[in-house]
mmCIF file of C-alpha atoms and ligand atoms in Angstrom:
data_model
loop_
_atom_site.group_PDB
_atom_site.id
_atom_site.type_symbol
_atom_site.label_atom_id
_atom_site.label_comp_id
_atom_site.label_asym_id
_atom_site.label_seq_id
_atom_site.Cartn_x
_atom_site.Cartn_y
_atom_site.Cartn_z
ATOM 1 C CA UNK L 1 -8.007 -23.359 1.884
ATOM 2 C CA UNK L 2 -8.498 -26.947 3.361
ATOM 3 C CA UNK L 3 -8.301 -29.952 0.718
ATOM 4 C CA UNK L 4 -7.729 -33.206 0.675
ATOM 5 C CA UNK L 5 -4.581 -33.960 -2.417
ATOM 6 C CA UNK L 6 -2.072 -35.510 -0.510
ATOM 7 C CA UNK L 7 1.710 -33.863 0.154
ATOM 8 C CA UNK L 8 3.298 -36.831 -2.041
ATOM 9 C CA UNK L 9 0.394 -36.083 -4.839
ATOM 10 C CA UNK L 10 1.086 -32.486 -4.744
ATOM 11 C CA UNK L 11 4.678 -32.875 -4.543
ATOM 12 C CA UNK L 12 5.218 -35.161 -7.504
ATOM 13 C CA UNK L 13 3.434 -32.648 -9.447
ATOM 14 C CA UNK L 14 5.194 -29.720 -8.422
ATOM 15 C CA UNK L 15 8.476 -31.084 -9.211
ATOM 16 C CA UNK L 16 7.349 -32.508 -12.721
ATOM 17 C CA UNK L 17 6.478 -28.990 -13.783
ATOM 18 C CA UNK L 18 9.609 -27.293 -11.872
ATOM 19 C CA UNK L 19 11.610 -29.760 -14.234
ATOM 20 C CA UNK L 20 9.930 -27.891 -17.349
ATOM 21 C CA UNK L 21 7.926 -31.463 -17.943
ATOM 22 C CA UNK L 22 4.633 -31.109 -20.182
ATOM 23 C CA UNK L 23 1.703 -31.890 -16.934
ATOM 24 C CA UNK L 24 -1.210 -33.943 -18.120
ATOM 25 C CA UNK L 25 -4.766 -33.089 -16.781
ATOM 26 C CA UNK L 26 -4.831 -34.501 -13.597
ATOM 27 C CA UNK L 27 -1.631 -33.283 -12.678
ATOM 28 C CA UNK L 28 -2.342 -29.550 -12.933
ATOM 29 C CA UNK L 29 -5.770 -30.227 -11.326
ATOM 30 C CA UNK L 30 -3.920 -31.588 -8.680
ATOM 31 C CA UNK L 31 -1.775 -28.028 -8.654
ATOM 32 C CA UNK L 32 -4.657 -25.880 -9.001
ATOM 33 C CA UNK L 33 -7.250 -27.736 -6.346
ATOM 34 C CA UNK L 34 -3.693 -28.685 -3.855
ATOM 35 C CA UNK L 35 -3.397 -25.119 -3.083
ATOM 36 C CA UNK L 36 -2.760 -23.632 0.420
ATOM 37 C CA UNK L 37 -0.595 -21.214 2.141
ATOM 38 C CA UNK L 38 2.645 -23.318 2.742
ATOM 39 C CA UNK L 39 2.054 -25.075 -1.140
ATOM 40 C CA UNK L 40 1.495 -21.494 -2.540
ATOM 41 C CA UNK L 41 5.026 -20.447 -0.306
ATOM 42 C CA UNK L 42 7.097 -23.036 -1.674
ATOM 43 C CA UNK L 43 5.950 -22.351 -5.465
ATOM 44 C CA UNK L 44 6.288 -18.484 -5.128
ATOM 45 C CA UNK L 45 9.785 -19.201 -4.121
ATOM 46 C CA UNK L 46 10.675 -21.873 -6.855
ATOM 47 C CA UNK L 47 8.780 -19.481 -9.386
ATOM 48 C CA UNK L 48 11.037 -16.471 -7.648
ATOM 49 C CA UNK L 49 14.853 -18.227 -8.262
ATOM 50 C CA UNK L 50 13.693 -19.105 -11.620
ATOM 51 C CA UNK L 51 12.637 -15.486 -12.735
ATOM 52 C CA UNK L 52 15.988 -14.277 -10.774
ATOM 53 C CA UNK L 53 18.044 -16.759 -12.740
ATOM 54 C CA UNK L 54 16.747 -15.329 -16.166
ATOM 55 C CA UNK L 55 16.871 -11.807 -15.246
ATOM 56 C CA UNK L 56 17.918 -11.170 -12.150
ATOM 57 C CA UNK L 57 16.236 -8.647 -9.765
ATOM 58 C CA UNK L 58 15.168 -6.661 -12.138
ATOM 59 C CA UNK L 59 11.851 -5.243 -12.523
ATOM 60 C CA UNK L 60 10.989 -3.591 -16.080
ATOM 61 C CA UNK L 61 8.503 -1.004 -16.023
ATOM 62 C CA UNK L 62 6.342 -0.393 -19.194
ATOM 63 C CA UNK L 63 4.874 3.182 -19.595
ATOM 64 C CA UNK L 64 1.033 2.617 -20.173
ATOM 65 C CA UNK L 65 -0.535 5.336 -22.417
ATOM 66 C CA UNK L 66 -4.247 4.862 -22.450
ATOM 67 C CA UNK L 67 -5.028 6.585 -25.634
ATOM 68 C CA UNK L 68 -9.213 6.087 -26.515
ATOM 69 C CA UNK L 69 -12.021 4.513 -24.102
ATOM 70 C CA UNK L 70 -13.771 4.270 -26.814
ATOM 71 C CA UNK L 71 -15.066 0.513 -27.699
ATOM 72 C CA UNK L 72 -17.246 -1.243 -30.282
ATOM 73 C CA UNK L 73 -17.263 -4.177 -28.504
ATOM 74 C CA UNK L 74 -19.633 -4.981 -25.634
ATOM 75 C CA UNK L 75 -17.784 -7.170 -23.470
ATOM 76 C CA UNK L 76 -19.872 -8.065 -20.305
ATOM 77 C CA UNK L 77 -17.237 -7.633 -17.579
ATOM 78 C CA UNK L 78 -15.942 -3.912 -19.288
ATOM 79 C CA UNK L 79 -16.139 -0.882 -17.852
ATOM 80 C CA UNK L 80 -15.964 0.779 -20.949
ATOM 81 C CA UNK L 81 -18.104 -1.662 -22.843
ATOM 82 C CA UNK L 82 -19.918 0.579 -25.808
ATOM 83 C CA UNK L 83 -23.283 -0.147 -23.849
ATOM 84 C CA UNK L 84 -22.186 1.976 -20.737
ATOM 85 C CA UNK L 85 -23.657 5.087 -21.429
ATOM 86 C CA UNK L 86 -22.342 6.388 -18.264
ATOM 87 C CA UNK L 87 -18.302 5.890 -19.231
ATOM 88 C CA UNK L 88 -17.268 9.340 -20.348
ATOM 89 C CA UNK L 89 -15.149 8.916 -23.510
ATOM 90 C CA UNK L 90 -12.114 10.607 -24.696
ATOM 91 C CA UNK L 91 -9.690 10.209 -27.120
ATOM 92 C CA UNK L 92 -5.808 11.716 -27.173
ATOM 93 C CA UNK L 93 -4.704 13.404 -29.880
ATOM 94 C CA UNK L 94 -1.266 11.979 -31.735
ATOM 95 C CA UNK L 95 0.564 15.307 -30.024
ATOM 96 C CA UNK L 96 -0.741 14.317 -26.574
ATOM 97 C CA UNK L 97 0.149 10.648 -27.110
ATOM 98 C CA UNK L 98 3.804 11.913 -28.114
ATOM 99 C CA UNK L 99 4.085 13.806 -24.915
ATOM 100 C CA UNK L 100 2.926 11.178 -22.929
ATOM 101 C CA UNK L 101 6.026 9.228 -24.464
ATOM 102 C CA UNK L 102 8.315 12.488 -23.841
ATOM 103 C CA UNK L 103 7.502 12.823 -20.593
ATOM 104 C CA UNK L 104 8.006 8.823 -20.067
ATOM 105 C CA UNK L 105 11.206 9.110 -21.262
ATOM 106 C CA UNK L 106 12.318 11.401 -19.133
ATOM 107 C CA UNK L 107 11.374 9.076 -16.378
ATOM 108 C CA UNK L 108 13.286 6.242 -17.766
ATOM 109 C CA UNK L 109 10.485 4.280 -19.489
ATOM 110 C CA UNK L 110 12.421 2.519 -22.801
ATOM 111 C CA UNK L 111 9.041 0.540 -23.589
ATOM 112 C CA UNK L 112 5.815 2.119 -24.413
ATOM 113 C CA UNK L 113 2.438 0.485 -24.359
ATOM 114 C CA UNK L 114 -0.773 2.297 -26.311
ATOM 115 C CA UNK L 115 -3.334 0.336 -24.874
ATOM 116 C CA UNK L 116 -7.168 1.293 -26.205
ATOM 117 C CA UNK L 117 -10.730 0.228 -26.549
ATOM 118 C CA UNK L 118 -11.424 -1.286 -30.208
ATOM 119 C CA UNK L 119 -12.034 2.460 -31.133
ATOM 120 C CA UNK L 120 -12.800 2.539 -35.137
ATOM 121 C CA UNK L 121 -11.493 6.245 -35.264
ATOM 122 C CA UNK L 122 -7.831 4.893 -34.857
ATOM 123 C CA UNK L 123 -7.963 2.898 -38.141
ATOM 124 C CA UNK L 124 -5.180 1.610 -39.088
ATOM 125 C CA UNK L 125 -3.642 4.199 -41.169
ATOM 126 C CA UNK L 126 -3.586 6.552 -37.860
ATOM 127 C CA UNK L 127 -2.209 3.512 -35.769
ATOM 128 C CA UNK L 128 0.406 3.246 -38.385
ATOM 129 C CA UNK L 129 1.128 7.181 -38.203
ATOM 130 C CA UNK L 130 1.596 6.720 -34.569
ATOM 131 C CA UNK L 131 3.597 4.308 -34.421
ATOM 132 C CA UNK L 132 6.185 5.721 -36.389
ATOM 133 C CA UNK L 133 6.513 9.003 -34.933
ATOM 134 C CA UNK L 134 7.239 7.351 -31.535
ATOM 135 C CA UNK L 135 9.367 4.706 -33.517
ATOM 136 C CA UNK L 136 11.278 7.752 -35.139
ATOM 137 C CA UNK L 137 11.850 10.101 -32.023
ATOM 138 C CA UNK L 138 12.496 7.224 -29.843
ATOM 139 C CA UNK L 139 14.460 4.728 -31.286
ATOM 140 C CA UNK L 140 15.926 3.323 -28.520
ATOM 141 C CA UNK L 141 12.308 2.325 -26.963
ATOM 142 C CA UNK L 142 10.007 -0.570 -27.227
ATOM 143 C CA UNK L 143 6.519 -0.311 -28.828
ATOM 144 C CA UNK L 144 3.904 -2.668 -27.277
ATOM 145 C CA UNK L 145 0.309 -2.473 -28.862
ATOM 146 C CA UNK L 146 -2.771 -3.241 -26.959
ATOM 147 C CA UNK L 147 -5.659 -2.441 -29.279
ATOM 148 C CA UNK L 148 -7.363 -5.888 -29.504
ATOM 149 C CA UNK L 149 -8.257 -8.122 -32.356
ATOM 150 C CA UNK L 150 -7.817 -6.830 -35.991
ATOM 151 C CA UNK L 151 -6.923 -8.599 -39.075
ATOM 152 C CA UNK L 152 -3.473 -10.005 -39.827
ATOM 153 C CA UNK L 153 -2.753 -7.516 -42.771
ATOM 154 C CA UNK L 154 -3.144 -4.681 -40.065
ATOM 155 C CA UNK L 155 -0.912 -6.491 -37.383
ATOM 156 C CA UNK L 156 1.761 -6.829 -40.261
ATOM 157 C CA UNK L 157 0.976 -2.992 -41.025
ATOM 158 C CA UNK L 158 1.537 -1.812 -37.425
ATOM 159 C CA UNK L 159 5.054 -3.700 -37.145
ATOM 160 C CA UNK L 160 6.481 -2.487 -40.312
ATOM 161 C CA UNK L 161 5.792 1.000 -38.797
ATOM 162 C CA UNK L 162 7.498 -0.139 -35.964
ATOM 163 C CA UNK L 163 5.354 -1.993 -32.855
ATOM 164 C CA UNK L 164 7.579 -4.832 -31.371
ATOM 165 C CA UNK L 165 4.758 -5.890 -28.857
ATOM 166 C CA UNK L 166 1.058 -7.143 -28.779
ATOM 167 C CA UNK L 167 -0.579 -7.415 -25.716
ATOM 168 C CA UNK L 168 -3.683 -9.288 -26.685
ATOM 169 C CA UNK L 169 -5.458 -11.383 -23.537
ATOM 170 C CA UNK L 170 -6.858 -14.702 -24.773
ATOM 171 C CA UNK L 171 -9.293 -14.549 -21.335
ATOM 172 C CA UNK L 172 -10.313 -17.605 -21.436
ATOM 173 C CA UNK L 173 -9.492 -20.850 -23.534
ATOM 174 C CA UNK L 174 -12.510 -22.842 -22.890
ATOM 175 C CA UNK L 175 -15.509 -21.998 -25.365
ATOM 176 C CA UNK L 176 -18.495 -22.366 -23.129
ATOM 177 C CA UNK L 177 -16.661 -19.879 -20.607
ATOM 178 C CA UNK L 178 -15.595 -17.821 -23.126
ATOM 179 C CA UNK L 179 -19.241 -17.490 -24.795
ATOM 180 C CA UNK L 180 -20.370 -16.278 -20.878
ATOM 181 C CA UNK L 181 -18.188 -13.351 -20.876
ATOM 182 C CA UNK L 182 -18.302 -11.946 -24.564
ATOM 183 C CA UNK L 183 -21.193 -11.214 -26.493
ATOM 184 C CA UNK L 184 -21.995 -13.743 -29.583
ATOM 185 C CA UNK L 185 -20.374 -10.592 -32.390
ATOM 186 C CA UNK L 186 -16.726 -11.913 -30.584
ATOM 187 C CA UNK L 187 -15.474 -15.369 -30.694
ATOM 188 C CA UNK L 188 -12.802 -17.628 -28.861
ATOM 189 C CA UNK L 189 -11.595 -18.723 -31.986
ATOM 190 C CA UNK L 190 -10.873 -15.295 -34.268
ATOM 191 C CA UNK L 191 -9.218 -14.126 -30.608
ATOM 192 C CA UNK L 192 -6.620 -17.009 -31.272
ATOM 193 C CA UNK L 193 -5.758 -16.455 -34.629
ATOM 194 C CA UNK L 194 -5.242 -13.103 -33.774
ATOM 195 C CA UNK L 195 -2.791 -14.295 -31.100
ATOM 196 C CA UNK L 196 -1.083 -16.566 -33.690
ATOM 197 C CA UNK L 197 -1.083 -14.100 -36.201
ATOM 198 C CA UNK L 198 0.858 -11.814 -33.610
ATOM 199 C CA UNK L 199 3.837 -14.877 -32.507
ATOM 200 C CA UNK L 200 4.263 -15.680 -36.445
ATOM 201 C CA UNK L 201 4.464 -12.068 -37.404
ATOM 202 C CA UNK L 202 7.165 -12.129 -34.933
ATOM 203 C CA UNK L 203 5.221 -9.927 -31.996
ATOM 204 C CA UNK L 204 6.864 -10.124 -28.796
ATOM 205 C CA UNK L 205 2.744 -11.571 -27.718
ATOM 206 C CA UNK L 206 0.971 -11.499 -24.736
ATOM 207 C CA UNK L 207 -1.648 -13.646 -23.843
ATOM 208 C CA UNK L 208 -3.294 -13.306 -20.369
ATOM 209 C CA UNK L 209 -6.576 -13.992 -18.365
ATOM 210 C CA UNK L 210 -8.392 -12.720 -15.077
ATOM 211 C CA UNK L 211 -8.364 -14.453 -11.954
ATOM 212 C CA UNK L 212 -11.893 -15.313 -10.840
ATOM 213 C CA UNK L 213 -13.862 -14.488 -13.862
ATOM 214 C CA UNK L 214 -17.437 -15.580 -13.428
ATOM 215 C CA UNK L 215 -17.420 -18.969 -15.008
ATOM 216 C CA UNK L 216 -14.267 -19.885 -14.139
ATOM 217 C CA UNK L 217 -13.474 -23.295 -13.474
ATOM 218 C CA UNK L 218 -10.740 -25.738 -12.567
ATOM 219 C CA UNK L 219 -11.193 -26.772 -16.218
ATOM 220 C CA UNK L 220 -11.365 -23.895 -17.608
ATOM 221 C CA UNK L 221 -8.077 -22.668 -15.838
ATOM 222 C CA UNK L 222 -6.382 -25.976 -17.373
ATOM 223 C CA UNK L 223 -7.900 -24.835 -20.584
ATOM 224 C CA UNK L 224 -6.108 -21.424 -20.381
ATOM 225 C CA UNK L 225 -2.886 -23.219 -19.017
ATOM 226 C CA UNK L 226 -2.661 -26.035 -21.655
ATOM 227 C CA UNK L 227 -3.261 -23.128 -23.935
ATOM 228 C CA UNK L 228 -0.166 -21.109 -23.011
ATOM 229 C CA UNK L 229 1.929 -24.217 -22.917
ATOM 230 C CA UNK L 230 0.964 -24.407 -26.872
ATOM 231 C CA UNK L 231 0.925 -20.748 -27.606
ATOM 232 C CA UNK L 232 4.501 -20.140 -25.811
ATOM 233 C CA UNK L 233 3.684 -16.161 -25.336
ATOM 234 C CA UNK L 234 6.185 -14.342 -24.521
ATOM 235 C CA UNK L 235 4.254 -11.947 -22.113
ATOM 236 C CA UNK L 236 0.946 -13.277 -19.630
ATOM 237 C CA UNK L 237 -1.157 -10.423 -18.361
ATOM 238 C CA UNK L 238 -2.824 -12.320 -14.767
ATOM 239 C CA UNK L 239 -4.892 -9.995 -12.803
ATOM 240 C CA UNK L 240 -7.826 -10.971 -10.765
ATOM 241 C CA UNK L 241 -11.405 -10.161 -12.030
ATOM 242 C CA UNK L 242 -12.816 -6.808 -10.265
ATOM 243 C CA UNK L 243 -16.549 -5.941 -11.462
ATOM 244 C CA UNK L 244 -17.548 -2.450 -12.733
ATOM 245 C CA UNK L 245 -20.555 -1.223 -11.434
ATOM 246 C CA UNK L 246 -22.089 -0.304 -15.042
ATOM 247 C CA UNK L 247 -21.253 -3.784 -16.181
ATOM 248 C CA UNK L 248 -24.052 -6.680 -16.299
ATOM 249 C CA UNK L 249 -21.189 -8.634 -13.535
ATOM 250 C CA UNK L 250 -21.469 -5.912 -11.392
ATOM 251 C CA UNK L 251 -22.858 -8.502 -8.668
ATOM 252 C CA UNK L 252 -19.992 -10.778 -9.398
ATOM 253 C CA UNK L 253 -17.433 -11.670 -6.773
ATOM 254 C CA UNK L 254 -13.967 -10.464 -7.339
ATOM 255 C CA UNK L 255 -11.023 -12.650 -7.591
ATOM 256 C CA UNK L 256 -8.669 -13.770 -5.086
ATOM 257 C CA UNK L 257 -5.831 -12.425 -4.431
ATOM 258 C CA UNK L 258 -4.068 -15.402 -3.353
ATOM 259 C CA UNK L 259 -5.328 -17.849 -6.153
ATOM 260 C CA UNK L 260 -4.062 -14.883 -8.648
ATOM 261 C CA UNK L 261 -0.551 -14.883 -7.225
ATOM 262 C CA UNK L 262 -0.632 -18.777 -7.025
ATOM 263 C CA UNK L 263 -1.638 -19.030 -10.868
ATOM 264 C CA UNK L 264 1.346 -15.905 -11.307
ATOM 265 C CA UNK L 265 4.047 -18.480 -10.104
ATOM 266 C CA UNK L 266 2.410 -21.685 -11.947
ATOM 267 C CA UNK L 267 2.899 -19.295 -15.166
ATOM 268 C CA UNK L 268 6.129 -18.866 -13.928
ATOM 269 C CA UNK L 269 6.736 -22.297 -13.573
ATOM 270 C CA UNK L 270 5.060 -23.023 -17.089
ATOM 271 C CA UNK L 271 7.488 -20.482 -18.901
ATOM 272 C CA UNK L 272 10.326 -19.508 -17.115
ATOM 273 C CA UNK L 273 11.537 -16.933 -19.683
ATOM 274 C CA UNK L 274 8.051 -14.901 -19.813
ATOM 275 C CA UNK L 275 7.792 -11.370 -18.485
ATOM 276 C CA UNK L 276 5.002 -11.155 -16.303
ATOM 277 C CA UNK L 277 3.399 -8.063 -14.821
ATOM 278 C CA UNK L 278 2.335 -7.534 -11.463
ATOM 279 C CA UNK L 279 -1.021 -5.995 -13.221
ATOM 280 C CA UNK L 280 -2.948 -2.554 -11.688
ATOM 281 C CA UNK L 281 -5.831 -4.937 -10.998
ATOM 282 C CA UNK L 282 -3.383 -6.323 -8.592
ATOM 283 C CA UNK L 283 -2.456 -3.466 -6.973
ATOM 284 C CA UNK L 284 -5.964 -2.357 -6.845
ATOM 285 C CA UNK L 285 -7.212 -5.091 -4.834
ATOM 286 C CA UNK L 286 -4.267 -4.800 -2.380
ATOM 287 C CA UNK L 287 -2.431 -2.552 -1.304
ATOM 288 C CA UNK L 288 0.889 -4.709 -1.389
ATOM 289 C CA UNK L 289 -0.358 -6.305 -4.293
ATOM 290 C CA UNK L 290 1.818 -5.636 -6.595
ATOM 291 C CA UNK L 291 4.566 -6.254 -4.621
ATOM 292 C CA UNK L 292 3.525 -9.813 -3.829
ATOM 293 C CA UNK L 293 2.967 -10.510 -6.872
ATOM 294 C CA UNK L 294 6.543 -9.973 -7.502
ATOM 295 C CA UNK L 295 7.520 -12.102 -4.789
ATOM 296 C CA UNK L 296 5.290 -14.471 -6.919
ATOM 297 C CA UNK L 297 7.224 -14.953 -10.082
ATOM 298 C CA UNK L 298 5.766 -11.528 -12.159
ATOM 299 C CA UNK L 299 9.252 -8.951 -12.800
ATOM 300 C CA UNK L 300 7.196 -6.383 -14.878
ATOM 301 C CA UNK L 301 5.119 -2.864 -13.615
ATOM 302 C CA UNK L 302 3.532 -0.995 -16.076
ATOM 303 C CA UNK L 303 2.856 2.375 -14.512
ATOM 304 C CA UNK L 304 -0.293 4.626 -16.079
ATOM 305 C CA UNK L 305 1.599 7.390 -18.217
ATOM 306 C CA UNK L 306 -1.640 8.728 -19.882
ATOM 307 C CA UNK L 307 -2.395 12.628 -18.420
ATOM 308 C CA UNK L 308 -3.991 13.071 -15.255
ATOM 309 C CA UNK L 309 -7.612 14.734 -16.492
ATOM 310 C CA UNK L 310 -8.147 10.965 -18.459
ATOM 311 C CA UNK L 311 -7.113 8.425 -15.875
ATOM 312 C CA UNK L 312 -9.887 8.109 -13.858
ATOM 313 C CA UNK L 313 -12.177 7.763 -17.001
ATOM 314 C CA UNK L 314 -10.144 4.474 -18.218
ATOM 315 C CA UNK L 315 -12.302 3.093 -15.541
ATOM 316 C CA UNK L 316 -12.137 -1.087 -16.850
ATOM 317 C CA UNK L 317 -13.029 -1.926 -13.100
ATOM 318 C CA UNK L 318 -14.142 -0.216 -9.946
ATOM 319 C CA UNK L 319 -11.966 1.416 -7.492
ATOM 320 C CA UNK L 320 -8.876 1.098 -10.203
ATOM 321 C CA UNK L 321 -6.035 2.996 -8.700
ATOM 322 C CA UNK L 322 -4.711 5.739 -10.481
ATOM 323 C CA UNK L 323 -2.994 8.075 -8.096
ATOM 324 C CA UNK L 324 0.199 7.347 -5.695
ATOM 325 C CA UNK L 325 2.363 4.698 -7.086
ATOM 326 C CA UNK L 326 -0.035 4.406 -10.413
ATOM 327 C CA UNK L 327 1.020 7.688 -11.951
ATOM 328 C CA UNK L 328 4.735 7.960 -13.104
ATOM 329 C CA UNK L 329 5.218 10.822 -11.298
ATOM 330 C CA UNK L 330 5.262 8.279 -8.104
ATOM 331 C CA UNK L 331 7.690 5.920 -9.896
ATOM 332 C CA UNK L 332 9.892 6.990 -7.174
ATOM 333 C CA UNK L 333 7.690 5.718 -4.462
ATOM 334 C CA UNK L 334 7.787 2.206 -6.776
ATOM 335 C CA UNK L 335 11.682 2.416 -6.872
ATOM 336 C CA UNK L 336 11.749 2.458 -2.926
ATOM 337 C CA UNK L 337 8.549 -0.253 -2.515
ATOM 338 C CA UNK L 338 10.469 -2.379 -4.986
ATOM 339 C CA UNK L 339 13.702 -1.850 -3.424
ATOM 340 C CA UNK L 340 12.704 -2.887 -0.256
ATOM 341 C CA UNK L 341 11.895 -6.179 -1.125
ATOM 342 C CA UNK L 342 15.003 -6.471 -3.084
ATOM 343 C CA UNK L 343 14.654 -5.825 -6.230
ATOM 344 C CA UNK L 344 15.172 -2.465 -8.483
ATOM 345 C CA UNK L 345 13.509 -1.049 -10.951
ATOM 346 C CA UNK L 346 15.726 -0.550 -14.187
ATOM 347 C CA UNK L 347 16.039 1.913 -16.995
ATOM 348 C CA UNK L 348 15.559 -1.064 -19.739
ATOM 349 C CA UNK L 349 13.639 -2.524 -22.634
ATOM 350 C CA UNK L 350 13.537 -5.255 -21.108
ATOM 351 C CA UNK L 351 12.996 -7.709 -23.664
ATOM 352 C CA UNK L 352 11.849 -11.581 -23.787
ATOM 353 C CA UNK L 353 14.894 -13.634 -23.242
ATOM 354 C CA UNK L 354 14.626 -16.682 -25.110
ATOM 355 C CA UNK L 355 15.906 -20.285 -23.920
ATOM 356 C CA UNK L 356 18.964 -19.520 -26.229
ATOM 357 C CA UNK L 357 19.995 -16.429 -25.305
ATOM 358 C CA UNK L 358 20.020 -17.176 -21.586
ATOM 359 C CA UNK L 359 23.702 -16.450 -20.097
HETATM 360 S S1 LIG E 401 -12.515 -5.775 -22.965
HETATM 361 FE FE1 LIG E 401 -11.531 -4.661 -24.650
HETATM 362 S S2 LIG E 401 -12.739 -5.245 -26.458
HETATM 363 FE FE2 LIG E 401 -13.974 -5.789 -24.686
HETATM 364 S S3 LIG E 401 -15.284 -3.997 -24.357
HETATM 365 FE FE3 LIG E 401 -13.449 -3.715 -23.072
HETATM 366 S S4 LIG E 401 -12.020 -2.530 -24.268
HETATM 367 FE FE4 LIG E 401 -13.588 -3.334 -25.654
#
């Protein structure tokens, strides 16, 4: 990518935000528009010691149960969007869901993340019931929550029963974008109190975007990276945009993979102490993809627990991968991808290390 932002410009820039100073407008436009392959090198590295500083080379997996495709919502770029009458739906039952955990477990997954469509049938009082079974046989694991926007008094519900995690993508912080990707039932602004609900509840929260979303911007990415800087999340879900062909951006162009894994180390940069995954979408678009993104700043896999006979209807995006190093059964094949490029994969919660708890 030719452009014209000087070395010194670029420079200045990239050292104000490696010294964890807040960057004003022009400064990150100078980030986002300066990139190319030897600027996008020297950040991955930076982003790299940081993340090996705070946790070393470890990569945390998550076990990723997807338990309903079911949606009311209508999001334009979703493959299971309620208006795709082609998606064929399914549901697990609570005893599948457990065995999906059980059989996790024995893999070494400690953190479990029941990621769904906004699917009424899983009202809260059924969440709730969920959650504590897996709280009650596992103990020892995490309990992330990816189930989208709902009101506070549920949020507060779901933790009491024992969720530590909300995994809630804000996808984009810049109204006019956001009102070209959601239909006008959903708004930018109930999305962020849902994500400051979460922090102040005291969710472990993730926040997160797609790279290349139609309507993105240089703006609207310094929307969505002012916006972290406020919000302080202490997960960021970055995958690049792939279209589904059922969707009404099923012409769109997909995102980049090299402007994803620049914007995974300026995260990096921006918090040093998140946990960042190197997302399927990733992994989908290449196939080192997830493994670069690593080398990028991101220290977090989330492998597809769910059974078999479901995975390929949890279609979000074309072409999502959901065989080889996607199904747990292949963590091995993760262990020895991951290994090679120096890093392991660990039998750990792997929780958010704060500023004060660094060592
Ligand atoms: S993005 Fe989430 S809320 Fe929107 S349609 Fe898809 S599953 Fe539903």
């Amino acid at each position: 990518m030719e452009n014209k932002i000087s070395e010194e410009e670029f420079q200045v820039c990239f050292q104000e935000l490696s010294s964890g100073r807040h960057l004003n407008r022009n400064q990150w436009r100078t980030l986002l528009e300066g990139r190319n392959s030897e600027r996008a090198e020297l950040l991955a590295q930076k982003a790299s010691e940081l993340r090996d500083r705070i946790y070393g080379k470890k990569i945390f997996i998550r076990g990723l149960i997807e338990f309903t495709n079911y949606c009311k919502n209508d999001c334009y770029y979703c493959g299971i969007r309620k208006s795709n009458k082609n998606a064929s739906r399914y549901r697990l039952t609570e005893d599948q869901i457990l065995n999906c955990c059980r059989a996790g477990y024995e893999l070494g997954f400690r953190t479990f993340v029941l990621q769904g469509g906004e699917d009424p049938y899983f009202n809260d009082e059924r969440i709730v019931r969920i959650v504590g079974k897996i709280r009650k046989e596992f103990p020892d694991c995490a309990i992330t929550l990816s189930i989208g926007e709902k009101e506070r008094a549920s949020y507060q519900l779901f933790k009491k029963a024992g969720a530590d995690r909300y995994l809630l993508r804000h996808e984009t912080a810049n109204e006019a974008h956001y009102r070209k990707l959601h239909p006008k039932e959903l708004s930018l602004a109930h999305r962020i109190q849902c994500l400051e609900d979460l922090k102040s509840l005291g969710y472990q929260t993730g926040a997160g975007i797609m790279v290349g979303s139609p309507g993105q911007t240089t703006e609207t990415l310094m929307d969505d990276l002012e916006f972290l800087e406020k919000l302080q999340p202490e997960m960021v879900g970055i995958g690049p945009f792939i279209p589904h062909h059922d969707t009404p951006f099923r012409e769109k162009k997909q995102g980049e993979l090299e402007q994803t894994l620049y914007l995974l180390s300026l995260v990096r940069l921006l918090l040093p102490n998140v946990l960042l995954p190197a997302t399927t979408a990733l992994g989908t678009i290449d196939p080192r993809g997830r493994e670069r993104g690593v080398l990028a700043g991101a220290n977090v896999v989330m492998p597809n627990l769910s059974p078999e006979n479901v995975r390929e209807k949890y279609l979000l995006y074309d072409n999502k991968i959901h065989t080889g190093k996607e199904a747990a059964e292949c963590l091995d094949a993760l262990r020895a991808s991951m290994g090679e490029i120096g890093y392991e994969v660990v039998v750990d919660r792997g929780d958010y290390i704060s500023k004060t708890e660094e060592v």
